Amino acid sequence: MSSVDSQQRVLSGMRPTGKLHLGHYHGVLKNWVKLQHEFECFFFVADWHALTTDYEDPSKIEQSTWDMVIDWLAAGVNPGSSTMFIQSQVPEHAELHLLLSMITPLGWLERVPTFKDQQEKLREKDLATYGFLGYPLLQSADILIYRAGKVPVGADQVSHVEITREIARRFNHIYGREPGFEEQAEAAIVKMGKKNGKLYRTLKKRYQEEGDLEALETARALLKEQQNISLGDRERLYGYIEGGGKVILPEPQPLLTQESKMPGLDGQKMSKSYNNTIGLREEPDSVVQKIRTMQTDPQRVRRTDPGEPEKCPVWEMHKIYSDGDTQEWVQNGCRSAGIGCLDCKKPLMDAIVEEQRPLHERAREYESNPDLVHSILQEGREHARDAARDTLEEVRAAMGLHYR
């Protein structure tokens, strides 16, 4: 595993909250389905993270996990194209969390924006626990155990990736400076051959003296192509060009995703806490009833009253589900009172029910065969553990914990 290869690896997870809704589908799952065909993806159920805020009542975690994984599969997350697993079934996450805790300053955890934000929002819960304080570090371990180079997050979660980068940087600074590092790096350059060695030195000079990022990327690509140096030498040369030591834990980059534009039934963000959701696999009759009773522009008291689409939650859904012609029909019909609110809602009912049809079909296969879901997660766990063990082997060795 090299730091260049890590840029092709994606890690993302969800807390097990039960069956998902259309906000999850448009905000996360559709992106996962796309990413699985572009990168090596690891998607996990963050059940340990669920315990950081809900440790007093863990009774729903197991069923919520199965419901959520079936929703992933129904949405098109493919076990043949990605690795799906449950966090607590890969104990290497916990070991790396422990080892990283030895070098992580307490102040780094206390300054994570969501730490105080969650304490304010969840005042009814006792969050004065070591687990809650350390959950950003556990998130870092989740990422670094797979040396994932990219982490899909919204803008509000970038701080979690940033602390992970700082922890990886600190770890590499402390443990990447193996005895004789520079001598071994220079010897590795010689192994590359005269032409490639000269090119590497030129690129190294351009990056270190001029800050040329293109030179850095070119050097990384050059190292990836080298067949006559070992993996250890390659990692040393990655660190050497960057002015540090051997890169043991590559720094991840946030892969910014657009915030879900899926509104709730009341116009607010779709959320279970607002009780304004449409389930990912809601029954068609229920979907129709929820759309029929959605609030609309309060100025349209009577059928003949003109309205303003921009003030109506239904219009926000049309922006997701309707084509240009339908949107124009809604705009003109609403403002002129040429159509009623039920007329306006009808295309939405049809579009959402049609979107969910294949999700229902795929879900039925897994609901009727729970052993298949278990086998998918079992296979994912084994693959995840293989990757995690590779990382831990290097981490233990770097920290002096590699015993024969």
XYZ file of C-alpha atoms in Angstrom:
404
model
C 0.000 0.000 0.000
C 1.513 3.363 -0.994
C 0.434 6.933 -0.384
C -0.270 7.295 -4.100
C -2.510 4.230 -4.094
C -4.322 5.673 -1.089
C -5.668 8.421 -3.330
C -7.760 5.742 -5.017
C -9.239 4.558 -1.728
C -12.412 6.057 -0.213
C -13.759 5.544 3.318
C -17.226 6.539 4.512
C -19.629 5.374 7.195
C -23.018 5.950 8.805
C -24.286 5.525 12.316
C -27.004 2.841 12.485
C -30.151 4.920 12.841
C -32.549 2.433 11.265
C -34.350 2.751 7.959
C -33.141 5.679 5.879
C -35.105 8.428 4.135
C -34.882 10.300 0.838
C -32.554 12.892 2.383
C -29.992 10.116 2.952
C -30.568 8.833 -0.582
C -29.971 12.149 -2.332
C -27.319 13.374 0.105
C -25.173 10.263 0.574
C -26.202 7.021 -1.096
C -26.403 8.259 -4.691
C -22.885 9.596 -4.216
C -21.691 6.253 -2.814
C -23.144 4.444 -5.818
C -21.166 6.767 -8.101
C -17.930 6.574 -6.111
C -17.877 2.765 -5.997
C -17.248 2.730 -9.757
C -14.439 5.304 -9.557
C -12.507 4.312 -6.416
C -11.811 1.416 -4.074
C -14.561 2.087 -1.530
C -14.978 0.981 2.088
C -18.434 1.688 3.544
C -19.057 0.815 7.175
C -21.752 0.787 9.842
C -20.411 3.036 12.618
C -21.922 1.123 15.541
C -19.200 2.121 18.018
C -19.907 5.742 17.150
C -23.576 5.153 17.964
C -22.535 4.256 21.499
C -20.783 7.592 22.039
C -24.167 9.324 22.411
C -26.593 6.434 22.949
C -24.679 4.125 25.265
C -27.550 4.057 27.777
C -29.947 2.378 25.332
C -28.148 0.213 22.753
C -31.192 -2.010 22.191
C -31.936 -0.620 18.721
C -28.438 -0.818 17.264
C -28.606 -4.362 15.867
C -31.951 -4.063 14.100
C -31.080 -0.569 12.900
C -27.897 -1.975 11.382
C -29.718 -4.594 9.297
C -32.379 -2.105 8.182
C -29.735 0.412 7.139
C -27.575 -2.077 5.240
C -30.620 -3.302 3.302
C -31.303 0.329 2.394
C -27.720 0.644 1.137
C -28.147 -2.431 -1.018
C -31.559 -1.287 -2.248
C -30.075 2.076 -3.264
C -27.505 0.327 -5.464
C -24.421 0.045 -3.245
C -22.903 -3.090 -4.730
C -20.904 -5.619 -2.652
C -19.088 -6.541 -5.846
C -17.865 -2.964 -6.305
C -17.323 -1.899 -2.685
C -16.521 -3.298 0.750
C -19.343 -3.117 3.319
C -18.793 -4.064 6.951
C -19.672 -3.343 10.574
C -17.112 -1.255 12.458
C -17.113 -3.276 15.683
C -16.377 -6.476 13.760
C -13.000 -5.067 12.708
C -11.172 -4.686 16.056
C -8.168 -3.133 14.343
C -10.095 0.164 14.419
C -9.999 0.040 18.212
C -6.306 -0.833 18.401
C -5.298 2.013 16.113
C -7.562 4.334 18.106
C -5.691 3.326 21.262
C -2.253 3.734 19.701
C -3.101 7.140 18.218
C -4.453 8.270 21.585
C -0.904 8.044 22.935
C 0.256 10.904 20.682
C -2.888 13.039 20.292
C -2.907 16.246 22.370
C -6.035 16.675 24.469
C -6.541 20.211 23.151
C -6.926 18.906 19.591
C -9.993 16.922 20.597
C -11.544 19.689 22.661
C -11.346 22.188 19.808
C -13.221 20.036 17.240
C -16.254 22.253 16.414
C -18.806 19.453 16.697
C -17.610 18.556 20.228
C -19.146 21.639 21.850
C -21.943 21.809 19.283
C -23.143 18.305 20.135
C -22.914 19.017 23.840
C -25.233 21.994 23.336
C -27.702 20.127 21.120
C -27.827 16.989 23.264
C -28.020 18.528 26.717
C -30.436 15.853 27.872
C -27.691 13.223 27.449
C -24.670 12.660 29.674
C -21.812 13.317 27.274
C -19.106 13.824 29.896
C -17.445 10.572 28.841
C -14.046 9.576 27.519
C -15.751 7.948 24.529
C -17.529 11.129 23.481
C -14.395 13.248 23.845
C -12.455 10.702 21.820
C -14.946 10.091 19.017
C -13.088 12.387 16.560
C -9.982 10.282 17.179
C -11.963 7.105 16.548
C -13.114 8.679 13.269
C -9.473 9.351 12.445
C -8.619 5.723 13.194
C -11.488 4.617 10.919
C -9.898 6.546 8.059
C -6.219 5.895 8.736
C -6.567 2.141 9.337
C -7.362 1.844 5.592
C -4.958 4.616 4.546
C -7.921 6.143 2.712
C -6.833 9.122 0.658
C -10.324 10.525 0.162
C -13.205 10.971 2.590
C -16.562 12.170 1.215
C -17.909 14.797 3.622
C -20.117 17.837 3.670
C -18.620 21.241 4.437
C -19.612 20.915 8.101
C -17.516 17.758 8.497
C -14.242 19.009 7.000
C -12.844 19.658 10.500
C -12.905 15.901 11.182
C -10.753 15.248 8.127
C -8.425 18.082 9.113
C -7.755 16.647 12.575
C -7.095 13.291 10.894
C -4.516 14.961 8.653
C -2.862 16.555 11.703
C -2.752 13.240 13.552
C -1.260 11.442 10.520
C 1.298 14.235 10.129
C 2.243 14.039 13.810
C 2.514 10.246 13.689
C 4.747 10.333 10.595
C 6.907 13.054 12.150
C 7.429 11.073 15.367
C 7.769 7.560 13.945
C 8.693 8.008 10.287
C 12.263 9.062 11.045
C 13.766 5.609 11.172
C 17.527 5.279 11.926
C 19.578 6.005 8.807
C 16.530 7.407 6.975
C 18.412 9.783 4.678
C 21.069 7.203 3.835
C 18.382 4.644 2.975
C 16.491 7.204 0.887
C 19.653 8.125 -1.054
C 20.381 4.448 -1.655
C 16.837 3.985 -2.958
C 17.357 6.813 -5.476
C 20.388 4.974 -6.845
C 18.269 1.816 -7.264
C 15.904 3.769 -9.528
C 18.581 4.029 -12.181
C 20.556 6.989 -13.451
C 17.819 8.626 -15.564
C 14.952 8.221 -13.097
C 17.166 9.078 -10.135
C 18.222 12.341 -11.776
C 14.595 13.194 -12.582
C 13.544 12.476 -8.987
C 16.267 14.780 -7.615
C 15.215 17.553 -10.019
C 11.569 17.241 -9.000
C 12.528 17.117 -5.308
C 14.520 20.331 -5.660
C 11.680 22.089 -7.514
C 9.169 21.143 -4.836
C 11.326 21.874 -1.789
C 12.872 25.111 -3.084
C 10.014 26.531 -5.164
C 6.935 24.861 -3.673
C 6.031 23.442 -7.093
C 3.054 21.157 -6.397
C 3.068 19.863 -9.965
C 6.623 18.631 -9.387
C 5.418 16.809 -6.260
C 2.627 15.055 -8.172
C 4.989 14.155 -11.008
C 7.468 12.677 -8.517
C 4.734 10.610 -6.880
C 3.674 9.276 -10.270
C 7.307 8.488 -11.091
C 7.720 6.527 -7.852
C 4.542 4.585 -8.443
C 5.913 3.354 -11.767
C 9.199 2.092 -10.297
C 9.431 -1.700 -10.365
C 12.992 -2.002 -9.063
C 12.520 -0.524 -5.576
C 10.767 -2.076 -2.587
C 7.537 -0.829 -1.035
C 9.530 0.427 1.959
C 11.896 2.381 -0.309
C 8.951 3.868 -2.169
C 7.434 5.082 1.094
C 10.791 6.542 2.155
C 11.061 8.462 -1.092
C 7.531 9.818 -0.721
C 8.542 11.215 2.653
C 11.972 12.320 1.451
C 10.635 14.588 -1.266
C 8.180 16.163 1.176
C 10.967 16.900 3.646
C 9.744 14.483 6.284
C 10.283 10.869 7.135
C 8.776 7.683 5.842
C 5.054 8.048 5.152
C 3.370 5.412 7.304
C -0.104 6.963 7.512
C -0.948 9.016 4.386
C -2.877 12.223 5.010
C -6.466 11.986 3.690
C -8.176 14.688 1.679
C -11.837 15.716 2.078
C -13.920 14.834 -0.954
C -16.530 17.566 -0.676
C -20.064 16.462 -1.438
C -23.007 18.717 -2.084
C -25.403 19.086 0.794
C -28.621 17.220 0.177
C -31.179 19.580 -1.299
C -33.972 17.196 -0.382
C -36.443 19.210 1.710
C -38.669 17.713 4.351
C -42.438 17.737 4.157
C -42.478 21.035 6.059
C -39.784 22.750 4.010
C -37.029 22.268 6.599
C -34.123 19.881 6.075
C -35.446 16.326 5.905
C -34.688 14.768 9.286
C -36.157 12.142 11.576
C -35.884 14.605 14.449
C -38.271 16.946 12.610
C -40.687 14.114 11.772
C -40.839 15.378 8.181
C -39.398 12.469 6.211
C -40.342 10.197 3.351
C -38.733 6.818 3.870
C -36.330 5.443 1.295
C -38.632 2.448 0.881
C -41.945 3.931 1.954
C -45.078 2.260 0.602
C -46.543 4.094 -2.439
C -49.887 4.809 -0.749
C -48.072 6.401 2.182
C -45.890 8.495 -0.126
C -48.975 9.772 -1.968
C -50.732 10.627 1.293
C -47.719 12.492 2.660
C -47.341 14.559 -0.515
C -51.099 15.262 -0.658
C -51.060 16.698 2.853
C -47.821 18.701 2.482
C -48.105 22.326 3.436
C -48.020 24.778 0.526
C -47.766 28.538 0.032
C -49.861 29.964 2.920
C -51.162 32.715 0.610
C -53.108 30.144 -1.430
C -56.113 29.815 0.857
C -58.556 29.257 -2.010
C -58.096 27.495 -5.324
C -58.362 30.849 -7.137
C -55.670 32.579 -5.059
C -52.371 33.068 -6.951
C -49.295 31.731 -5.206
C -45.506 32.091 -5.149
C -43.587 28.832 -5.779
C -40.459 30.103 -4.011
C -42.436 30.203 -0.748
C -43.734 26.647 -1.132
C -41.939 23.466 0.076
C -43.499 21.565 -2.820
C -41.525 23.684 -5.281
C -38.250 22.635 -3.596
C -39.148 19.025 -4.381
C -39.981 19.923 -7.990
C -36.427 21.253 -8.355
C -35.182 17.741 -7.604
C -37.731 15.572 -9.380
C -39.219 17.573 -12.266
C -37.844 18.409 -15.702
C -37.725 21.922 -17.130
C -41.134 21.772 -18.796
C -42.858 20.608 -15.615
C -41.100 23.253 -13.550
C -42.236 25.951 -15.983
C -45.801 24.581 -15.802
C -45.665 24.784 -12.001
C -44.269 28.312 -11.991
C -46.845 29.675 -14.430
C -49.787 27.697 -13.080
C -49.133 28.579 -9.445
C -48.638 32.302 -10.017
C -51.747 32.551 -12.219
C -53.870 30.200 -10.073
C -54.238 28.151 -13.248
C -53.510 24.968 -11.300
C -54.425 23.937 -7.775
C -52.027 22.653 -5.162
C -53.110 19.034 -5.696
C -52.506 19.448 -9.439
C -49.035 20.711 -8.613
C -48.307 17.760 -6.344
C -49.407 15.020 -8.744
C -46.169 14.911 -10.832
C -44.173 14.670 -7.594
C -46.205 11.734 -6.316
C -45.623 9.914 -9.607
C -41.901 10.736 -9.733
C -41.117 9.651 -6.162
C -43.141 6.432 -6.406
C -41.383 5.616 -9.698
C -37.944 6.394 -8.232
C -38.610 4.050 -5.324
C -39.926 1.171 -7.405
C -36.512 -0.444 -8.133
C -35.462 0.175 -4.513
C -38.439 -1.849 -3.285
C -37.624 -4.632 -5.748
C -33.980 -4.886 -4.702
C -34.840 -4.690 -1.003
C -37.302 -7.585 -1.230
C -34.492 -9.904 -2.332
C -32.477 -9.097 0.795
C -35.400 -8.975 3.217
C -36.435 -12.459 2.146
C -32.863 -13.736 2.441
C -31.199 -12.298 5.579
C -28.393 -14.862 5.279
C -27.336 -13.103 2.081
C -26.983 -9.810 3.959
C -24.955 -11.535 6.683
C -22.664 -13.126 4.096
C -22.089 -9.763 2.369
C -21.063 -8.198 5.666
C -18.945 -11.227 6.586
C -17.067 -11.051 3.290
C -16.674 -7.294 3.706
C -15.320 -7.778 7.208
C -12.644 -10.196 6.018
C -11.540 -7.864 3.239
C -11.532 -4.885 5.615
C -9.518 -6.789 8.223
C -6.900 -7.771 5.645
C -6.371 -4.109 4.740
C -6.447 -3.027 8.385
C -3.903 -5.642 9.462
C -1.454 -4.408 6.818
C -1.603 -0.914 8.295
C -1.317 -2.077 11.904
C 1.712 -4.193 11.108
C 3.595 -1.075 9.995
C 2.212 1.060 12.835
C 3.254 -1.475 15.492
C 6.720 -1.792 13.978
C 7.153 1.983 13.875
C 6.086 2.265 17.530
C 8.435 -0.500 18.699
C 5.656 -3.072 19.217
C 6.721 -5.571 16.563
C 7.720 -8.701 18.491
C 9.020 -11.920 16.989
